[in-house]
Coordinates of C-alpha atoms in Angstrom, one line a residue:
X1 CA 1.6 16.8 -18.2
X2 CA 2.8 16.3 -14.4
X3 CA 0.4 13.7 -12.9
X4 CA 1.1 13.9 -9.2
X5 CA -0.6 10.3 -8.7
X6 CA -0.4 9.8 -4.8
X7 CA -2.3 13.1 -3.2
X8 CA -4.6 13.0 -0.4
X9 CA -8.4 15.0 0.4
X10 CA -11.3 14.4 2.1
X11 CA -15.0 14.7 0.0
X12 CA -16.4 17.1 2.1
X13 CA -19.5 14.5 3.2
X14 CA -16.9 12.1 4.1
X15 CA -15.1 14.6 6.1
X16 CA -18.1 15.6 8.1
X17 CA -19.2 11.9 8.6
X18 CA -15.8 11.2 9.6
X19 CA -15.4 14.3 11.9
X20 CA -19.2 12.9 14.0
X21 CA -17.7 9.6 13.8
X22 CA -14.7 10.2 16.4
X23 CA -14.8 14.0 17.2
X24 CA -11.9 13.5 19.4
X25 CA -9.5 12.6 17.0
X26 CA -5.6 11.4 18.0
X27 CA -2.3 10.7 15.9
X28 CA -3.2 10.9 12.2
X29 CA -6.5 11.6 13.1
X30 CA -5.3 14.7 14.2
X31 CA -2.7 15.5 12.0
X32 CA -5.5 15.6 9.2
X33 CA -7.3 17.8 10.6
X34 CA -5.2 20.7 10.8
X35 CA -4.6 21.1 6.8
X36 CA -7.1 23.2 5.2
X37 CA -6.3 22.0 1.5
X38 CA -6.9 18.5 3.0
X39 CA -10.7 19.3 2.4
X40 CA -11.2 22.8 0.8
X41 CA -11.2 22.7 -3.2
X42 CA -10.5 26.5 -3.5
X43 CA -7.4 26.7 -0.8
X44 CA -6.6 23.1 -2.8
X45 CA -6.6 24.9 -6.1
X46 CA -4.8 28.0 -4.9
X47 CA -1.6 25.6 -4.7
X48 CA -2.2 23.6 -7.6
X49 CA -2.0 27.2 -10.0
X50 CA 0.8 28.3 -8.2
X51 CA 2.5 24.6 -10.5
X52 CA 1.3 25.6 -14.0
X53 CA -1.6 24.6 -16.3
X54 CA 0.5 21.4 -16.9
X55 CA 0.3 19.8 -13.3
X56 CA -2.8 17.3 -12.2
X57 CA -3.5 15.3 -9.3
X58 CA -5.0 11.7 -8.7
X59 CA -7.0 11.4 -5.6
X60 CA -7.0 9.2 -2.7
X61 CA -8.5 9.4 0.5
X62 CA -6.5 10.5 4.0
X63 CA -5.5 8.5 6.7
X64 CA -6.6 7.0 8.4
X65 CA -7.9 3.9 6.7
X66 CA -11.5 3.3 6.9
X67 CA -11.4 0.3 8.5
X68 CA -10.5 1.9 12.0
X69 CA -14.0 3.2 12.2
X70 CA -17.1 1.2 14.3
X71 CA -17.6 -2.1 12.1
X72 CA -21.3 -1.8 11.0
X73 CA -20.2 2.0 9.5
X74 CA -16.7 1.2 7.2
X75 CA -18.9 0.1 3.9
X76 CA -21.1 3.1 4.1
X77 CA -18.2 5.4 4.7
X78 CA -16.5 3.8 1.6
X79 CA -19.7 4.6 -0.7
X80 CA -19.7 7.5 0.6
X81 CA -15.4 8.6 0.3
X82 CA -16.1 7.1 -3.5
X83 CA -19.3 8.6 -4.4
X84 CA -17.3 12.1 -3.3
X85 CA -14.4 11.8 -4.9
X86 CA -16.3 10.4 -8.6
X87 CA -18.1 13.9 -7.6
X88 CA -14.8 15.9 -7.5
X89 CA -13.1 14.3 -11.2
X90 CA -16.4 14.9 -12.9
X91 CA -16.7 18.3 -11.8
X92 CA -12.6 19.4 -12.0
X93 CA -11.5 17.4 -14.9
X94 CA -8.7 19.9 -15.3
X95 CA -7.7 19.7 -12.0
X96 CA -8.1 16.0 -11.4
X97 CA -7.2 13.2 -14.0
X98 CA -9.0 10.5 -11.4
X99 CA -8.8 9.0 -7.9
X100 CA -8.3 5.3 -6.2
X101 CA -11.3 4.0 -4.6
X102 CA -11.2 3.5 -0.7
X103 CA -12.1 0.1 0.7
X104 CA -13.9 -1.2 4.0
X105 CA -11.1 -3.7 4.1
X106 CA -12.3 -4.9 7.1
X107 CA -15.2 -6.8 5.5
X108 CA -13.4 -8.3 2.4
X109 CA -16.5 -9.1 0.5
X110 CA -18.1 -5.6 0.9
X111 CA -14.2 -4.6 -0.5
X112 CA -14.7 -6.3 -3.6
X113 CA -18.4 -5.3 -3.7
X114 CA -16.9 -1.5 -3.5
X115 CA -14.4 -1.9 -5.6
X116 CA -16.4 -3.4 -8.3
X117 CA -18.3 -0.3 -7.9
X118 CA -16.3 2.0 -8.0
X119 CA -14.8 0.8 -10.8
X120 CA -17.7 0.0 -13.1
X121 CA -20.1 3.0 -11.6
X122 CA -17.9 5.2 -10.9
X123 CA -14.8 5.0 -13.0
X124 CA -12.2 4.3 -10.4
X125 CA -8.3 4.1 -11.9
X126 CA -8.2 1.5 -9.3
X127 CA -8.0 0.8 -5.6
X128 CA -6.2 1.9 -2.5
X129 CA -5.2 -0.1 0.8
X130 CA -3.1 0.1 3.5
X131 CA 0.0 -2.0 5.0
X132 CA -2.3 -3.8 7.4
X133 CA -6.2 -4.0 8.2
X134 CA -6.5 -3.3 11.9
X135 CA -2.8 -5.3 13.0
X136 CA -3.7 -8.1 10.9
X137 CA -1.6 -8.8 7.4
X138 CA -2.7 -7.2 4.3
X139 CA -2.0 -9.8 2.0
X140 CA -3.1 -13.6 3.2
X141 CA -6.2 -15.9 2.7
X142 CA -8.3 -13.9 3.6
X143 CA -7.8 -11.0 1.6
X144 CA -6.8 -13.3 -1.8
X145 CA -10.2 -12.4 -3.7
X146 CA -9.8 -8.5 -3.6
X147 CA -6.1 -9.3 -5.4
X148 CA -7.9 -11.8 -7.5
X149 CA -10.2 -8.8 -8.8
X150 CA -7.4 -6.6 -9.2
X151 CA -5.4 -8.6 -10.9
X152 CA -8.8 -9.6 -13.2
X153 CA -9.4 -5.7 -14.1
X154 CA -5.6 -5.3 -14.4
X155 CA -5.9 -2.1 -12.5
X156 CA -3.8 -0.7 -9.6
X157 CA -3.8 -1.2 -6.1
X158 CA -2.1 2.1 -4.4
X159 CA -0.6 0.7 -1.3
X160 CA -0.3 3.6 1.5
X161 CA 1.6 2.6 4.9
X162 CA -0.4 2.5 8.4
X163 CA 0.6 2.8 12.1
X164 CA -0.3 4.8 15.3
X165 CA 1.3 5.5 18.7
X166 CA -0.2 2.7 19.9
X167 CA 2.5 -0.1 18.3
X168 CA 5.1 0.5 20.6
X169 CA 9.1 1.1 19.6
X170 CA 10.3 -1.8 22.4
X171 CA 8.2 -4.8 23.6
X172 CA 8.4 -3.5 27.1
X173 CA 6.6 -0.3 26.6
X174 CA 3.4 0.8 25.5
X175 CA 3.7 3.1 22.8
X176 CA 5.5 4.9 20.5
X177 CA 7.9 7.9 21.5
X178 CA 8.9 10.5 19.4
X179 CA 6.5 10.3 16.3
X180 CA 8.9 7.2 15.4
X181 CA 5.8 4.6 14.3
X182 CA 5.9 7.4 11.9
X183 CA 9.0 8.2 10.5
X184 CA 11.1 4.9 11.0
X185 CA 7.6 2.8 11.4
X186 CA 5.5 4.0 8.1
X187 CA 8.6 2.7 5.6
X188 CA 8.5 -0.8 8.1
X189 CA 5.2 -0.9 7.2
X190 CA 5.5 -0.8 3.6
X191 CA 8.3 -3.3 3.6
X192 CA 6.3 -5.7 5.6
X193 CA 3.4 -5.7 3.3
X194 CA 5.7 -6.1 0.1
X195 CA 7.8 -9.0 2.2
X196 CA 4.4 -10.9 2.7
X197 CA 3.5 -10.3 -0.9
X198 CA 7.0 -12.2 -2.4
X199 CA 6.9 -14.8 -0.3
X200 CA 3.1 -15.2 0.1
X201 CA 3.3 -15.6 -4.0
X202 CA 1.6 -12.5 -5.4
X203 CA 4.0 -12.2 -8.2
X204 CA 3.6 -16.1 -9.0
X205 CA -0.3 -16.1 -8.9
X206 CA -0.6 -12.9 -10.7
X207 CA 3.5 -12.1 -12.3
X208 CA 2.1 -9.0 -13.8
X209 CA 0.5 -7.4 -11.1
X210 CA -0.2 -4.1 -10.6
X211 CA 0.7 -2.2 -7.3
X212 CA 2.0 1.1 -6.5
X213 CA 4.1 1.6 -2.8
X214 CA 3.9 5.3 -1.6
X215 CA 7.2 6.6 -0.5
X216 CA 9.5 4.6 -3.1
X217 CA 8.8 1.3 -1.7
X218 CA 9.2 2.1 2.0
X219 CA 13.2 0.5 2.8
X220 CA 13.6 -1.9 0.5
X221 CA 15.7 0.2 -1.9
X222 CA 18.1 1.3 0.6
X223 CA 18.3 -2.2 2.1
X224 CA 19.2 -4.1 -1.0
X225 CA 21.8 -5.9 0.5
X226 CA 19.8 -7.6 3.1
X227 CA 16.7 -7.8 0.3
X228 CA 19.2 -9.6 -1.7
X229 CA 22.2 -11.8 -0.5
X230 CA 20.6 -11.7 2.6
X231 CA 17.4 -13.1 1.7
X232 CA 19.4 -15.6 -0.6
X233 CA 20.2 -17.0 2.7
X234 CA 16.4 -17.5 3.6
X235 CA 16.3 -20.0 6.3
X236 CA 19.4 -20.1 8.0
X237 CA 18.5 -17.7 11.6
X238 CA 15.1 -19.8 11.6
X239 CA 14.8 -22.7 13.5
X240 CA 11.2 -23.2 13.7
X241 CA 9.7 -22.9 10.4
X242 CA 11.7 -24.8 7.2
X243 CA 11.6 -21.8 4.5
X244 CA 13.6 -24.1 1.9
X245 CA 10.3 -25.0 -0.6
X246 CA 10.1 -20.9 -0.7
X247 CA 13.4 -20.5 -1.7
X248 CA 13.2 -23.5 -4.0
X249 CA 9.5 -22.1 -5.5
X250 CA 12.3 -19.2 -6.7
X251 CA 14.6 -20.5 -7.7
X252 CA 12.7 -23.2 -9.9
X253 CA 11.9 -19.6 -12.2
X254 CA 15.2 -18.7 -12.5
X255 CA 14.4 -16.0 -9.2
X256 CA 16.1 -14.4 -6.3
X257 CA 14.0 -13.3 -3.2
X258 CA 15.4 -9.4 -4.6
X259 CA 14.0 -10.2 -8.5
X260 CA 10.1 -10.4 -6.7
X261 CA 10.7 -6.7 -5.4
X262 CA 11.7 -5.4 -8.6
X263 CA 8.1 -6.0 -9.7
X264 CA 6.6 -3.6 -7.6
X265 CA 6.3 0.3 -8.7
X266 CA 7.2 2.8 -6.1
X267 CA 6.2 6.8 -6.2
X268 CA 8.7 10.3 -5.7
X269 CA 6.7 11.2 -2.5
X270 CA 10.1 11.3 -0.3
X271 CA 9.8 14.6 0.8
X272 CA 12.7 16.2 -0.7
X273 CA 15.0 13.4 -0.6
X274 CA 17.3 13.7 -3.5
X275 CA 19.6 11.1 -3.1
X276 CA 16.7 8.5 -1.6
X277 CA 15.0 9.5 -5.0
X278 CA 18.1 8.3 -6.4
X279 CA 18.3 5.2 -4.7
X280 CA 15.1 4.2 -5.2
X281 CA 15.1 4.7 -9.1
X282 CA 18.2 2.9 -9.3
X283 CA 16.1 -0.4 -7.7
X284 CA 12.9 0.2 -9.4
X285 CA 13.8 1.9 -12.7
X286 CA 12.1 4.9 -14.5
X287 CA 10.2 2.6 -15.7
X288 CA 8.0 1.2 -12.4
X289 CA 8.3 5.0 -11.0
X290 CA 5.3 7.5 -10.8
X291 CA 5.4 11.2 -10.0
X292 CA 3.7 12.1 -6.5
X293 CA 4.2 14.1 -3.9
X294 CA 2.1 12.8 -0.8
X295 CA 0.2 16.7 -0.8
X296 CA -1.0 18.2 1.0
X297 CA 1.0 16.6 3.9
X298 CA 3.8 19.6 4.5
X299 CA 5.3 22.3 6.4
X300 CA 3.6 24.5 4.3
X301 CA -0.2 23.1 4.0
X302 CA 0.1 21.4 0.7
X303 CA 2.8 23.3 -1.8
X304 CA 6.3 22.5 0.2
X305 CA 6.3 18.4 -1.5
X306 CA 5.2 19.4 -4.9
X307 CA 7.8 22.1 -5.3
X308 CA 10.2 19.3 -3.4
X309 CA 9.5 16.5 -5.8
X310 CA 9.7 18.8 -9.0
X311 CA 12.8 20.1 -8.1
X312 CA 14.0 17.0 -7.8
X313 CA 12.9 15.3 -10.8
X314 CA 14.1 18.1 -12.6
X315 CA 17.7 17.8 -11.1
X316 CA 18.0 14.1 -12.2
X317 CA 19.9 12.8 -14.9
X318 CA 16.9 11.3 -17.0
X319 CA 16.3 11.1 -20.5
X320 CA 13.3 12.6 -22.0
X321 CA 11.8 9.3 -22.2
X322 CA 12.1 8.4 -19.0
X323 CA 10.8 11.9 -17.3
X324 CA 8.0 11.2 -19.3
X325 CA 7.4 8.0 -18.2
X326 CA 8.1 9.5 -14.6
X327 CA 5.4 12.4 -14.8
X328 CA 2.9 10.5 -17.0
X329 CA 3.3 7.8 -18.9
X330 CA 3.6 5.3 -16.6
X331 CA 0.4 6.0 -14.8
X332 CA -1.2 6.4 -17.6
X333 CA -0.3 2.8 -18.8
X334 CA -1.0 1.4 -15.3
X335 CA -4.3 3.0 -15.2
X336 CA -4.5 2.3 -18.9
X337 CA -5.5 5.8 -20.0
X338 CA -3.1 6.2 -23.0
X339 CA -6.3 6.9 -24.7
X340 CA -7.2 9.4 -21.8
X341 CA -10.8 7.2 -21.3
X342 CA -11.7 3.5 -20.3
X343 CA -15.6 2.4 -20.8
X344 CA -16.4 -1.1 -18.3
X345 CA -19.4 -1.5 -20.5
X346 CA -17.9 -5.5 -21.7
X347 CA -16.0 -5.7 -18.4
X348 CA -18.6 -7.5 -15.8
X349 CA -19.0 -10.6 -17.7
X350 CA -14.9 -11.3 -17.6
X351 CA -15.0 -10.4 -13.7
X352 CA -17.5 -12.8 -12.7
X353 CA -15.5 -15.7 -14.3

């Protein structure tokens, strides 16, 4: 089986809430809005068939993140977003092995709430955030006890990048030119997040968690160099902060700055990149990288990255083992489906702890 486990829709009830919500729709808002299979099952499933009995999806909602929308409405539009795409995987189990749950991020406790919802009720393979909650850090504080549950259900957080016109390319302008926050600022974005993550202790507080990056872990692969003996050097360009205990914190387990990366997993969804593909899976290993293609987000309306991705894959020097553990079996481990079902009836009792 092919388990594309990063695609993108929009439960029809969520799409029409969303559409009332802000009618006038910019940036990503618009983008989404002009891809039919973004929100109609049968142009959806038109594509799918065209990639054998074989290929599956996992779902997660669209930009843009929820937490964008008028306060008092984010937690309702998450029940909702949830509630629709439970609705979808029970009704297309064929089509659809499961979906991440959205979260009202902006409200951390009504996140966990969700989440705990959605995966107890609901039967969520996990949860999905973005690189930032409204300009503010994903990973801090603040946002410590939705990580906390994660790490608890030993589920996985699908991390998708965020940014709109509005974060300017210089400090003397006022926005973005060129579409660049999204092409040169989405893969920022997800190395950000994954930088605050190492050094804000993620992988020290919870050394075997679980998160996926979308787009092969944004730049860090390519920029290994300045990941690694550049970050060895942690400190030195910094004159008003003293980053030596992080270092130190590292080093004490035997760790470079470069080893914490390594512990993320990162997804195929470059597009048609073959030698990015390559880089990537050279960093991360078969081993911590899933199959997806970021559908329906192409030239073509949803069928252009699949066909991409697959020809890809298929081009690669891998063993069987590891295009297996490429298409499926590492998702299914993450998601823990080797059995191909997970019950939460014991599970409450060990999160409330």
């Amino acid at each position: 089986m092919k388990i594309d486990a990063f695609t993108h829709i929009f439960p029809k009830a969520y799409w029409d809430r969303m559409v009332r919500a802000l009618p006038d729709g910019r940036d990503m808002h618009k983008r989404v809005r002009a891809i039919p299979s973004i929100v109609q099952l049968d142009a959806r499933f038109r594509i799918m068939d065209e990639f054998g009995d074989d290929y599956r999806q996992v779902l997660t909602l669209a930009s843009p993140p929820i937490e964008v929308f008028p306060e008092k409405s984010t937690a309702e539009l998450a029940r909702v977003a949830n509630d629709g795409m439970a609705e979808l995987v029970s009704r297309h189990p064929e089509r659809f092995v499961g979906f991440a749950a959205s979260l009202p991020m902006n409200d951390i406790d009504a996140a966990c709430d969700e989440a705990a919802r959605a995966i107890e009720e609901l039967g969520a393979l996990g949860v999905q955030v973005f690189t930032n909650i409204n300009g503010r850090p994903l990973y801090g504080p603040e946002t410590l006890p939705l990580f906390d549950l994660m790490a608890k259900y030993d589920l996985p957080v699908w991390m998708h990048p965020a940014r709109g016109a509005e974060v300017a390319d210089y400090a003397g302008e006022k926005k973005s030119h060129y579409e660049i926050w999204w092409t040169l600022g989405w893969p920022y974005e997800t190395s950000v997040a994954m930088a605050h993550m190492v050094f804000g202790g993620l992988f020290d507080r919870h050394p075997q968690f679980k998160l996926i990056t979308h787009h092969m872990g944004g730049m860090i692969p390519y920029f290994e160099g300045r990941v690694g003996p550049g970050w060895d050097q942690l400190g030195t360009r910094t004159s008003d902060e003293d980053y030596g205990s992080l270092l130190e914190r590292m080093r004490s387990k035997g760790k470079r700055p470069v080893d914490y990366f390594r512990n993320f997993y990162a997804d195929t969804a470059l597009f048609g990149a073959h030698e990015a593909t390559k880089c990537g899976l050279r960093f991360f290993g078969a081993e911590r990288t899933v199959f997806a293609s970021d559908a329906p987000f192409d030239p073509e309306g949803g069928r252009a990255y699949i066909r991409y991705t697959l020809e890809i894959l298929e081009r690669l020097d891998l063993s069987p083992f590891e295009r297996h553990a490429i298409y499926e079996g590492n998702i299914r481990r993450l998601c823990r489906l080797e059995q191909g079902e997970r019950t939460w009836k014991a599970l409450p009792s060990t999160i409330a702890a």
